[in-house]
Short mmCIF file of C-alpha atoms (C1' of nucleotides) in Angstrom, two decimals:
data_model
loop_
_atom_site.label_atom_id
_atom_site.label_comp_id
_atom_site.label_asym_id
_atom_site.label_seq_id
_atom_site.Cartn_x
_atom_site.Cartn_y
_atom_site.Cartn_z
CA MET L 1164 -2.31 48.27 9.39
CA THR L 1165 -1.35 50.51 6.50
CA SER L 1166 -3.07 53.26 4.58
CA PRO L 1167 -5.12 52.30 1.54
CA ASP L 1168 -2.42 53.68 -0.77
CA LEU L 1169 0.32 51.59 0.80
CA ASP L 1170 -1.93 48.59 0.77
CA HIS L 1171 -2.20 48.92 -2.93
CA VAL L 1172 1.55 48.86 -3.19
CA ALA L 1173 1.84 45.86 -0.90
CA ASP L 1174 -0.47 43.83 -3.11
CA ASP L 1175 1.11 41.59 -5.71
CA PRO L 1176 1.28 43.53 -8.96
CA PRO L 1177 -1.53 42.29 -11.19
CA PRO L 1178 0.34 41.27 -14.36
CA PRO L 1179 3.31 39.11 -13.32
CA ALA L 1180 2.79 37.30 -10.04
CA ARG L 1181 -1.00 37.45 -10.00
CA ARG L 1182 -2.22 35.53 -12.94
CA TYR L 1183 -3.35 33.01 -10.33
CA THR L 1184 -6.85 33.50 -9.07
CA LYS L 1185 -7.30 32.76 -5.40
CA GLY L 1186 -8.87 29.45 -6.26
CA ASP L 1187 -5.80 28.38 -8.18
CA ARG L 1188 -3.63 29.11 -5.21
CA THR L 1189 -5.75 27.09 -2.81
CA LYS L 1190 -5.90 24.33 -5.35
CA GLU L 1191 -2.13 24.21 -5.28
CA ARG L 1192 -2.15 24.28 -1.51
CA ILE L 1193 -4.49 21.32 -1.53
CA VAL L 1194 -2.41 19.33 -3.98
CA GLU L 1195 0.66 20.02 -1.90
CA ALA L 1196 -1.11 18.90 1.25
CA ALA L 1197 -2.28 15.77 -0.52
CA ALA L 1198 1.22 15.00 -1.78
CA ASP L 1199 2.54 15.48 1.72
CA LEU L 1200 0.03 13.21 3.39
CA PHE L 1201 0.08 10.58 0.68
CA SER L 1202 3.83 10.50 1.07
CA LYS L 1203 3.61 9.95 4.77
CA SER L 1204 0.77 7.46 4.91
CA GLY L 1205 0.09 6.17 1.43
CA TYR L 1206 -3.09 6.70 -0.50
CA LEU L 1207 -5.67 4.51 1.20
CA ALA L 1208 -4.85 5.62 4.71
CA VAL L 1209 -5.50 9.31 4.04
CA SER L 1210 -8.96 10.86 4.09
CA GLN L 1211 -10.36 13.90 2.35
CA ARG L 1212 -10.78 15.55 5.70
CA ASP L 1213 -7.12 14.92 6.53
CA ILE L 1214 -6.03 16.62 3.36
CA ALA L 1215 -8.50 19.45 3.81
CA ALA L 1216 -7.30 20.05 7.36
CA GLN L 1217 -3.68 20.25 6.28
CA ALA L 1218 -4.65 22.70 3.56
CA GLU L 1219 -6.59 24.69 6.17
CA ILE L 1220 -9.94 24.26 4.56
CA THR L 1221 -13.13 22.28 5.12
CA HIS L 1222 -13.54 18.92 3.47
CA ALA L 1223 -16.55 20.31 1.66
CA GLY L 1224 -14.37 23.13 0.45
CA LEU L 1225 -11.94 20.61 -0.91
CA LEU L 1226 -14.71 18.84 -2.76
CA HIS L 1227 -15.58 22.15 -4.36
CA HIS L 1228 -12.20 22.25 -6.06
CA PHE L 1229 -11.79 18.53 -6.62
CA PRO L 1230 -15.21 16.96 -7.07
CA GLY L 1231 -13.53 13.68 -7.86
CA GLY L 1232 -12.21 13.49 -4.33
CA LYS L 1233 -9.02 11.66 -3.51
CA ASP L 1234 -8.76 9.95 -6.87
CA GLU L 1235 -8.62 13.19 -8.77
CA LEU L 1236 -6.21 14.60 -6.24
CA LEU L 1237 -3.96 11.60 -6.54
CA MET L 1238 -3.63 11.90 -10.28
CA GLN L 1239 -2.85 15.57 -9.85
CA VAL L 1240 -0.07 14.76 -7.42
CA LEU L 1241 1.40 12.09 -9.65
CA GLU L 1242 1.31 14.16 -12.78
CA ARG L 1243 2.91 17.10 -11.07
CA ARG L 1244 5.88 14.98 -10.05
CA ASP L 1245 6.11 13.32 -13.43
CA ALA L 1246 6.35 16.63 -15.18
CA ASP L 1247 9.56 17.27 -13.24
CA ASP L 1248 11.03 13.88 -13.98
CA ALA L 1249 10.17 14.00 -17.66
CA VAL L 1250 12.16 17.17 -18.11
CA VAL L 1251 15.37 15.54 -16.99
CA LEU L 1252 14.67 12.04 -18.26
CA PHE L 1253 13.64 12.83 -21.79
CA ASP L 1254 16.05 15.60 -22.56
CA GLU L 1255 16.60 15.33 -26.31
CA HIS L 1256 20.06 16.83 -26.16
CA LEU L 1257 21.55 14.07 -24.09
CA ASP L 1258 23.22 10.94 -25.38
CA ALA L 1259 23.07 7.55 -23.67
CA TRP L 1260 25.73 8.41 -21.09
CA GLY L 1261 24.04 11.68 -20.35
CA HIS L 1262 20.77 9.91 -19.76
CA LEU L 1263 22.32 7.44 -17.36
CA ASP L 1264 24.01 10.30 -15.59
CA GLN L 1265 20.63 11.96 -15.18
CA THR L 1266 19.24 8.74 -13.81
CA VAL L 1267 21.92 8.66 -11.17
CA ARG L 1268 21.10 12.23 -10.28
CA ILE L 1269 17.43 11.42 -9.93
CA VAL L 1270 18.39 8.67 -7.52
CA GLU L 1271 20.45 11.19 -5.59
CA ARG L 1272 17.48 13.49 -5.42
CA ASN L 1273 15.25 10.62 -4.31
CA ALA L 1274 17.61 9.88 -1.46
CA ARG L 1275 16.87 13.39 -0.26
CA THR L 1276 13.07 13.13 -0.53
CA PRO L 1277 11.94 9.98 1.26
CA GLY L 1278 8.36 11.16 1.33
CA LEU L 1279 7.87 11.20 -2.41
CA VAL L 1280 9.76 7.97 -2.81
CA ALA L 1281 7.52 6.33 -0.24
CA LEU L 1282 4.48 7.61 -2.09
CA TYR L 1283 5.53 6.07 -5.36
CA ALA L 1284 6.70 2.88 -3.77
CA LYS L 1285 3.44 2.36 -1.92
CA LEU L 1286 1.30 3.40 -4.83
CA SER L 1287 3.00 1.41 -7.53
CA ASN L 1288 2.18 -1.68 -5.53
CA GLU L 1289 -1.26 -0.67 -4.30
CA ALA L 1290 -2.03 0.02 -7.93
CA SER L 1291 -1.58 -3.55 -9.05
CA ASP L 1292 -5.31 -3.91 -8.44
CA VAL L 1293 -7.05 -3.29 -11.73
CA ASN L 1294 -9.61 -1.15 -9.93
CA HIS L 1295 -7.13 1.14 -8.27
CA PRO L 1296 -7.48 4.71 -9.54
CA ALA L 1297 -3.84 4.83 -10.48
CA HIS L 1298 -3.64 1.39 -12.08
CA THR L 1299 -3.50 2.46 -15.71
CA TYR L 1300 -1.32 5.36 -14.75
CA PHE L 1301 1.35 3.07 -13.37
CA ARG L 1302 1.05 0.53 -16.15
CA ARG L 1303 1.70 3.28 -18.59
CA ARG L 1304 4.45 4.81 -16.51
CA TYR L 1305 6.40 1.59 -16.48
CA GLU L 1306 5.85 1.06 -20.18
CA ILE L 1307 7.34 4.45 -20.83
CA LEU L 1308 10.24 3.91 -18.47
CA ARG L 1309 11.05 0.54 -19.99
CA GLU L 1310 11.00 2.00 -23.45
CA HIS L 1311 13.17 4.90 -22.38
CA PHE L 1312 15.85 2.79 -20.80
CA ALA L 1313 15.70 0.23 -23.59
CA THR L 1314 16.52 3.00 -26.02
CA VAL L 1315 19.31 4.35 -23.87
CA LEU L 1316 20.82 0.94 -23.26
CA GLY L 1317 20.44 0.02 -26.91
CA GLU L 1318 22.48 3.02 -27.88
CA LEU L 1319 25.09 1.95 -25.39
CA VAL L 1320 25.36 -1.56 -26.76
CA ASP L 1321 25.60 -0.27 -30.32
CA ARG L 1322 28.51 2.00 -29.69
CA HIS L 1323 30.55 0.42 -26.99
CA GLY L 1324 29.12 -3.05 -27.53
CA ASP L 1325 31.56 -4.97 -25.40
CA ARG L 1326 29.19 -7.23 -23.51
CA SER L 1327 27.58 -8.89 -26.47
CA ALA L 1328 24.34 -10.68 -25.86
CA LEU L 1329 22.79 -7.95 -23.74
CA ASP L 1330 19.21 -7.35 -24.79
CA PRO L 1331 18.31 -3.70 -24.15
CA ASP L 1332 14.67 -4.49 -23.44
CA THR L 1333 15.34 -7.02 -20.74
CA VAL L 1334 18.18 -5.07 -19.20
CA ALA L 1335 15.84 -2.10 -19.02
CA GLN L 1336 13.43 -4.23 -17.01
CA GLN L 1337 16.25 -5.19 -14.69
CA LEU L 1338 17.47 -1.64 -14.26
CA ILE L 1339 14.04 -0.36 -13.32
CA ALA L 1340 13.45 -3.33 -11.04
CA LEU L 1341 16.72 -2.63 -9.31
CA LEU L 1342 15.80 0.99 -8.72
CA ASP L 1343 12.39 0.11 -7.33
CA GLY L 1344 13.66 -2.68 -5.17
CA LEU L 1345 16.42 -0.55 -3.74
CA GLN L 1346 13.81 1.97 -2.71
CA THR L 1347 11.88 -0.63 -0.77
CA GLN L 1348 14.95 -1.64 1.20
CA TRP L 1349 16.11 1.92 1.60
CA LEU L 1350 12.77 3.07 2.99
CA LEU L 1351 12.90 0.32 5.58
CA ALA L 1352 16.55 0.81 6.49
CA PRO L 1353 17.96 4.05 5.04
CA GLU L 1354 21.26 3.76 6.86
CA THR L 1355 21.90 0.35 5.37
CA ILE L 1356 21.21 1.05 1.71
CA ASP L 1357 23.13 3.35 -0.60
CA MET L 1358 20.87 3.50 -3.60
CA ARG L 1359 23.22 5.54 -5.72
CA ALA L 1360 26.17 3.26 -5.08
CA ARG L 1361 24.15 0.15 -5.96
CA LEU L 1362 22.97 1.74 -9.18
CA VAL L 1363 26.51 2.60 -10.16
CA ASP L 1364 27.60 -0.92 -9.27
CA PHE L 1365 24.99 -2.29 -11.59
CA LEU L 1366 25.97 0.01 -14.42
CA ALA L 1367 29.54 -1.09 -13.92
CA LEU L 1368 28.40 -4.69 -14.18
CA LEU L 1369 26.90 -3.77 -17.52
CA GLY L 1370 30.24 -2.39 -18.59
CA VAL L 1371 29.36 1.27 -18.27
CA ASP L 1372 32.30 3.29 -17.04
CA THR L 1373 31.04 5.73 -14.46
CA THR L 1374 34.37 6.95 -13.15
CA GLY L 1375 34.56 10.67 -13.36
CA TRP L 1376 30.84 11.21 -12.80
CA ARG L 1377 30.05 13.71 -10.14
CA THR L 1378 29.30 12.30 -6.73
CA ASP L 1379 26.71 14.92 -5.97
CA SER L 1380 25.54 18.12 -7.52
CA ALA L 1381 23.76 20.05 -4.78
CA MET M 1187 -27.38 -40.36 7.24
CA THR M 1188 -25.53 -43.25 8.83
CA SER M 1189 -25.98 -45.29 11.94
CA PRO M 1190 -24.26 -44.13 15.11
CA ASP M 1191 -21.66 -46.84 14.77
CA LEU M 1192 -20.74 -45.86 11.26
CA ASP M 1193 -20.72 -42.25 12.30
CA HIS M 1194 -18.11 -43.04 14.79
CA VAL M 1195 -16.03 -44.60 12.05
CA ALA M 1196 -16.61 -41.66 9.72
CA ASP M 1197 -15.35 -39.23 12.33
CA ASP M 1198 -11.69 -38.38 12.26
CA PRO M 1199 -9.99 -40.73 14.68
CA PRO M 1200 -9.20 -38.79 17.86
CA PRO M 1201 -5.43 -39.23 18.09
CA PRO M 1202 -4.01 -38.43 14.63
CA ALA M 1203 -6.17 -36.09 12.54
CA ARG M 1204 -8.30 -34.68 15.35
CA ARG M 1205 -5.95 -32.95 17.64
CA TYR M 1206 -7.54 -29.78 16.32
CA THR M 1207 -10.37 -28.45 18.38
CA LYS M 1208 -13.12 -26.80 16.42
CA GLY M 1209 -11.76 -23.43 17.38
CA ASP M 1210 -8.39 -24.26 15.87
CA ARG M 1211 -10.03 -25.12 12.61
CA THR M 1212 -12.00 -21.91 12.40
CA LYS M 1213 -8.88 -20.04 13.38
CA GLU M 1214 -7.17 -21.52 10.37
CA ARG M 1215 -10.13 -20.67 8.21
CA ILE M 1216 -9.90 -17.10 9.37
CA VAL M 1217 -6.19 -16.84 8.72
CA GLU M 1218 -6.72 -18.26 5.27
CA ALA M 1219 -9.49 -15.78 4.58
CA ALA M 1220 -7.28 -12.97 5.80
CA ALA M 1221 -4.39 -14.08 3.61
CA ASP M 1222 -6.71 -14.24 0.65
CA LEU M 1223 -8.19 -10.79 1.15
CA PHE M 1224 -4.91 -9.14 2.09
CA SER M 1225 -3.48 -10.57 -1.10
CA LYS M 1226 -6.23 -9.11 -3.19
CA SER M 1227 -6.53 -5.72 -1.60
CA GLY M 1228 -3.56 -5.11 0.65
CA TYR M 1229 -3.74 -4.69 4.38
CA LEU M 1230 -5.28 -1.30 4.95
CA ALA M 1231 -8.13 -1.77 2.53
CA VAL M 1232 -9.49 -4.87 4.22
CA SER M 1233 -11.79 -4.74 7.25
CA GLN M 1234 -12.38 -7.21 10.03
CA ARG M 1235 -15.89 -7.68 8.76
CA ASP M 1236 -14.60 -8.52 5.30
CA ILE M 1237 -12.37 -11.21 6.68
CA ALA M 1238 -15.07 -12.51 9.00
CA ALA M 1239 -17.55 -12.70 6.13
CA GLN M 1240 -15.14 -14.67 3.96
CA ALA M 1241 -14.53 -17.04 6.86
CA GLU M 1242 -18.30 -17.33 7.32
CA ILE M 1243 -18.37 -15.91 10.77
CA THR M 1244 -19.43 -12.71 12.53
CA HIS M 1245 -16.87 -9.98 13.00
CA ALA M 1246 -17.40 -10.32 16.72
CA GLY M 1247 -16.70 -14.00 16.37
CA LEU M 1248 -13.44 -13.16 14.68
CA LEU M 1249 -12.50 -10.86 17.52
CA HIS M 1250 -13.08 -13.75 19.88
CA HIS M 1251 -10.27 -15.70 18.23
CA PHE M 1252 -8.02 -12.77 17.41
CA PRO M 1253 -8.53 -10.03 19.99
CA GLY M 1254 -5.74 -8.09 18.38
CA GLY M 1255 -7.82 -7.67 15.24
CA LYS M 1256 -6.19 -7.21 11.87
CA ASP M 1257 -2.71 -6.65 13.25
CA GLU M 1258 -2.58 -9.98 14.96
CA LEU M 1259 -4.06 -11.63 11.92
CA LEU M 1260 -1.50 -10.06 9.65
CA MET M 1261 1.43 -11.34 11.61
CA GLN M 1262 -0.14 -14.77 11.58
CA VAL M 1263 -0.42 -14.68 7.81
CA LEU M 1264 3.13 -13.49 7.32
CA GLU M 1265 4.66 -16.01 9.65
CA ARG M 1266 2.78 -18.86 8.08
CA ARG M 1267 4.22 -18.03 4.69
CA ASP M 1268 7.68 -17.44 6.03
CA ALA M 1269 7.80 -20.87 7.58
CA ASP M 1270 7.44 -22.31 4.08
CA ASP M 1271 10.13 -20.13 2.57
CA ALA M 1272 12.58 -20.71 5.36
CA VAL M 1273 12.52 -24.43 4.75
CA VAL M 1274 13.73 -24.11 1.18
CA LEU M 1275 15.90 -21.03 1.64
CA PHE M 1276 17.90 -22.09 4.64
CA ASP M 1277 18.43 -25.71 3.80
CA GLU M 1278 21.75 -26.56 5.42
CA HIS M 1279 22.56 -29.30 2.95
CA LEU M 1280 22.75 -27.04 -0.06
CA ASP M 1281 25.81 -25.30 -1.38
CA ALA M 1282 25.82 -21.87 -3.00
CA TRP M 1283 24.60 -23.15 -6.37
CA GLY M 1284 21.89 -25.13 -4.69
CA HIS M 1285 20.71 -22.06 -2.84
CA LEU M 1286 20.56 -20.00 -5.98
CA ASP M 1287 18.71 -22.80 -7.67
CA GLN M 1288 16.19 -22.76 -4.84
CA THR M 1289 15.84 -19.03 -5.26
CA VAL M 1290 14.97 -19.48 -8.90
CA ARG M 1291 12.40 -22.04 -7.94
CA ILE M 1292 10.84 -19.72 -5.42
CA VAL M 1293 10.52 -17.16 -8.17
CA GLU M 1294 8.84 -19.77 -10.31
CA ARG M 1295 6.42 -20.53 -7.54
CA ASN M 1296 5.77 -16.82 -7.06
CA ALA M 1297 4.86 -16.50 -10.70
CA ARG M 1298 2.10 -18.99 -10.00
CA THR M 1299 0.75 -17.24 -6.91
CA PRO M 1300 0.16 -13.59 -7.74
CA GLY M 1301 -1.97 -13.10 -4.66
CA LEU M 1302 0.75 -13.79 -2.15
CA VAL M 1303 3.25 -11.84 -4.18
CA ALA M 1304 0.91 -8.87 -4.23
CA LEU M 1305 0.48 -9.13 -0.48
CA TYR M 1306 4.19 -9.00 0.19
CA ALA M 1307 4.79 -6.31 -2.39
CA LYS M 1308 2.11 -4.05 -0.98
CA LEU M 1309 3.01 -4.73 2.60
CA SER M 1310 6.73 -4.32 2.34
CA ASN M 1311 6.09 -0.81 1.15
CA GLU M 1312 3.17 0.04 3.40
CA ALA M 1313 5.39 -1.09 6.23
CA SER M 1314 7.99 1.60 5.69
CA ASP M 1315 5.99 3.64 8.20
CA VAL M 1316 7.54 3.07 11.59
CA ASN M 1317 4.09 2.69 13.09
CA HIS M 1318 2.91 0.00 10.71
CA PRO M 1319 2.25 -3.25 12.54
CA ALA M 1320 4.58 -5.11 10.21
CA HIS M 1321 7.38 -2.56 10.17
CA THR M 1322 9.85 -4.37 12.36
CA TYR M 1323 8.85 -7.63 10.76
CA PHE M 1324 9.91 -6.42 7.34
CA ARG M 1325 13.04 -4.71 8.56
CA ARG M 1326 14.11 -7.98 10.07
CA ARG M 1327 13.04 -9.98 7.07
CA TYR M 1328 15.23 -7.97 4.76
CA GLU M 1329 18.13 -8.13 7.15
CA ILE M 1330 17.91 -11.88 7.13
CA LEU M 1331 17.54 -12.08 3.39
CA ARG M 1332 20.53 -9.82 2.83
CA GLU M 1333 22.61 -11.87 5.16
CA HIS M 1334 21.52 -15.08 3.50
CA PHE M 1335 22.37 -14.00 0.00
CA ALA M 1336 25.57 -12.34 1.10
CA THR M 1337 26.70 -15.68 2.47
CA VAL M 1338 25.66 -17.53 -0.64
CA LEU M 1339 27.29 -15.03 -2.96
CA GLY M 1340 30.39 -14.90 -0.83
CA GLU M 1341 30.79 -18.61 -1.19
CA LEU M 1342 30.43 -18.20 -4.92
CA VAL M 1343 33.10 -15.53 -5.17
CA ASP M 1344 35.49 -17.60 -3.06
CA ARG M 1345 35.32 -20.66 -5.22
CA HIS M 1346 34.75 -19.52 -8.73
CA GLY M 1347 36.00 -16.00 -8.13
CA ASP M 1348 36.18 -14.84 -11.72
CA ARG M 1349 34.59 -11.42 -11.42
CA SER M 1350 36.94 -9.99 -8.85
CA ALA M 1351 35.80 -6.93 -6.98
CA LEU M 1352 32.29 -8.16 -6.30
CA ASP M 1353 31.26 -7.42 -2.73
CA PRO M 1354 28.84 -10.10 -1.53
CA ASP M 1355 26.98 -7.72 0.76
CA THR M 1356 26.20 -5.16 -1.88
CA VAL M 1357 25.43 -7.72 -4.56
CA ALA M 1358 23.00 -9.29 -2.12
CA GLN M 1359 21.24 -5.95 -1.84
CA GLN M 1360 21.06 -5.76 -5.61
CA LEU M 1361 19.77 -9.28 -5.98
CA ILE M 1362 16.96 -8.74 -3.52
CA ALA M 1363 16.15 -5.37 -5.03
CA LEU M 1364 15.93 -6.96 -8.44
CA LEU M 1365 13.54 -9.61 -7.21
CA ASP M 1366 11.30 -7.08 -5.50
CA GLY M 1367 11.33 -4.67 -8.39
CA LEU M 1368 10.51 -7.37 -10.88
CA GLN M 1369 7.49 -8.25 -8.82
CA THR M 1370 6.19 -4.72 -8.98
CA GLN M 1371 6.42 -4.65 -12.76
CA TRP M 1372 5.12 -8.17 -13.08
CA LEU M 1373 2.05 -7.48 -10.97
CA LEU M 1374 1.22 -4.52 -13.16
CA ALA M 1375 1.91 -6.26 -16.45
CA PRO M 1376 2.33 -10.01 -16.01
CA GLU M 1377 2.48 -10.74 -19.72
CA THR M 1378 5.39 -8.36 -20.17
CA ILE M 1379 7.67 -9.53 -17.40
CA ASP M 1380 9.37 -12.89 -17.08
CA MET M 1381 10.69 -12.76 -13.55
CA ARG M 1382 12.56 -16.02 -13.74
CA ALA M 1383 14.32 -15.11 -16.95
CA ARG M 1384 15.41 -11.75 -15.58
CA LEU M 1385 16.78 -13.37 -12.45
CA VAL M 1386 18.76 -15.85 -14.51
CA ASP M 1387 20.02 -13.00 -16.68
CA PHE M 1388 21.27 -11.25 -13.61
CA LEU M 1389 22.97 -14.33 -12.25
CA ALA M 1390 24.64 -14.76 -15.62
CA LEU M 1391 25.83 -11.19 -15.39
CA LEU M 1392 27.44 -12.11 -12.11
CA GLY M 1393 29.18 -14.99 -13.81
CA VAL M 1394 26.99 -17.75 -12.46
CA ASP M 1395 26.50 -20.47 -15.01
CA THR M 1396 22.87 -21.47 -14.93
CA THR M 1397 22.80 -23.67 -18.00
CA GLY M 1398 21.50 -27.07 -17.15
CA TRP M 1399 19.17 -25.82 -14.42
CA ARG M 1400 15.66 -27.11 -14.73
CA THR M 1401 13.20 -24.80 -16.38
CA ASP M 1402 10.36 -25.84 -14.16
CA SER M 1403 9.74 -28.51 -11.62
CA ALA M 1404 5.96 -28.80 -11.32
"C1'" DC J 328 -25.46 -37.64 30.73
"C1'" DG J 329 -24.49 -33.29 32.15
"C1'" DC J 330 -22.25 -29.30 32.62
"C1'" DA J 331 -18.30 -25.93 32.42
"C1'" DT J 332 -16.48 -23.63 29.00
"C1'" DA J 333 -15.40 -22.48 24.36
"C1'" DA J 334 -17.49 -20.71 20.32
"C1'" DC J 335 -20.08 -18.10 18.78
"C1'" DT J 336 -24.33 -14.28 17.49
"C1'" DA J 337 -27.26 -10.12 17.87
"C1'" DA J 338 -27.41 -5.72 19.05
"C1'" DC J 339 -25.45 -1.95 20.16
"C1'" DC J 340 -21.93 2.18 20.42
"C1'" DA J 341 -18.86 6.07 19.11
"C1'" DT J 342 -16.26 7.51 15.49
"C1'" DG J 343 -14.76 8.47 10.84
"C1'" DT J 344 -15.84 8.34 6.08
"C1'" DG J 345 -17.45 10.25 1.41
"C1'" DG J 346 -21.04 13.04 -0.28
"C1'" DT J 347 -24.83 16.66 -0.60
"C1'" DA J 348 -27.59 20.87 0.21
"C1'" DA J 349 -28.14 25.33 1.57
"C1'" DG J 350 -26.48 29.16 3.09
"C1'" DT J 351 -22.64 32.83 3.76
"C1'" DT J 352 -18.56 35.41 2.55
"C1'" DC J 353 -15.32 36.84 -0.47
"C1'" DT J 354 -13.17 38.28 -5.31
"C1'" DG J 355 -12.54 40.35 -9.03
"C1'" DC J 356 -14.29 42.63 -12.84
"C1'" DC J 357 -17.56 45.88 -15.38
"C1'" DG E 381 -19.82 50.75 -6.15
"C1'" DG E 382 -22.04 46.90 -6.93
"C1'" DC E 383 -23.04 42.54 -8.23
"C1'" DA E 384 -22.47 37.76 -10.42
"C1'" DG E 385 -20.20 34.03 -9.51
"C1'" DA E 386 -16.49 31.70 -7.29
"C1'" DA E 387 -14.96 30.24 -2.84
"C1'" DC E 388 -16.00 28.72 0.73
"C1'" DT E 389 -18.59 26.96 5.72
"C1'" DT E 390 -22.08 24.71 8.47
"C1'" DA E 391 -24.91 21.13 8.97
"C1'" DC E 392 -26.49 17.40 7.62
"C1'" DC E 393 -26.92 12.30 5.61
"C1'" DA E 394 -26.16 7.22 5.08
"C1'" DC E 395 -22.93 4.04 5.74
"C1'" DA E 396 -18.72 1.35 7.31
"C1'" DT E 397 -15.43 0.81 10.71
"C1'" DG E 398 -13.39 -1.18 15.22
"C1'" DG E 399 -14.90 -2.50 19.57
"C1'" DT E 400 -18.00 -3.98 23.63
"C1'" DT E 401 -21.59 -6.39 26.07
"C1'" DA E 402 -24.89 -9.67 26.98
"C1'" DG E 403 -26.91 -13.46 25.69
"C1'" DT E 404 -27.30 -18.05 22.95
"C1'" DT E 405 -25.58 -22.34 21.13
"C1'" DA E 406 -22.39 -25.82 20.56
"C1'" DT E 407 -18.42 -28.85 22.15
"C1'" DG E 408 -16.11 -32.12 24.35
"C1'" DC E 409 -14.60 -34.12 28.51
"C1'" DG E 410 -15.17 -36.22 33.24
#
DNA sequence: CGCATAACTAACCATGTGGTAAGTTCTGCC
DNA sequence: GGCAGAACTTACCACATGGTTAGTTATGCG
């Protein structure tokens, strides 16, 4: 197509964009394919060959990058998503209200990405089997989430402590349960369920004033 | 073992207990096996042969009774359970408080039957795929549940209407979400989550006085 | 009793699965 | 340029799956 000299120019410049070896790039392609398919069909229903096909590779080629097969891939997918969430959830600079605000925004984002939501919803329940590859992952995930929200809610009670006997730990369990349960209903009937609105309702029930929060940020 | 005459006595008398043909009995055995395995491993992970084995039959034998395979079996399992729930949930004689009381008792029962809870938890999320055999079943199920609780909560607001601006429809969504979400956490960490207590907490938040309700009924 | 029919089983099939082995092509670095 | 090693592909394997067919055994009713 082009002369050798121009080709050299067309290539990604070595230092900035090309610290990825080709393998790294295909690895990412594979993880993305896996995330996509897992989202659509859950974990159990997807095969290595399915993922490989979507990543335009042979299933043996996939095994070359992920010898652990689907299990390894799954953890990769989960951790990648978690990294994103952690950034916004555990921002040290935010106070309790800020954290709750972030939570609402995550819900807003979820409402825009049904695939990922479906993945987590399916998996967090599939994973109740002790032998499921993601079992300990999800146990831990919920521990962390409960602790996080307990802290946030505790802070809230301390300062604005209107509703007395609210135990941060148990309310945290309820908050998380609400979010999960809303997802289940929303996935089955998106037009019927407004996850964000129900979250805000619940916060209001707790005595958190959410008036003045942005409705959306996109 | 016994003489023919005694045998005749030992047999189930034809009219009352023996209206079941042998096929009906094995059918029940199969459904029970299916329920058991689905509970342990979800729907997708279980094969016809698994179910057949547990019912002590060949997989071809199973197909003889349930030509529709797993799908047909699944619906059978779900409907069987629902029949039970419907009896207690939609009891015409109960008022709003009675219905909520029943709900609490169902949660108590759930806490004693992790298998069934796991089945519903896994399935209600697997079934978010439009092609899942139980998709419409679960859509409908949640519609009915939302309607039920909306009615109950509406009645509550009417009579004891302390907390004003509570919309029965949306609170119903929250209530159901809470129940589902609690199950997810409970299945992953049973020792950490007290589903009944969290439900009661939530009802209290709504202004429902639950003091004096039985702790357990077994 | 006897016999039609229900209730199976044994044996097969095509297909899809995860996994391995051996070979080929490509990359990127000296 | 050339070459070691990564990045694959092709071709297998053993096994499980859903489903069918043909044959065997049991049931229960006239």
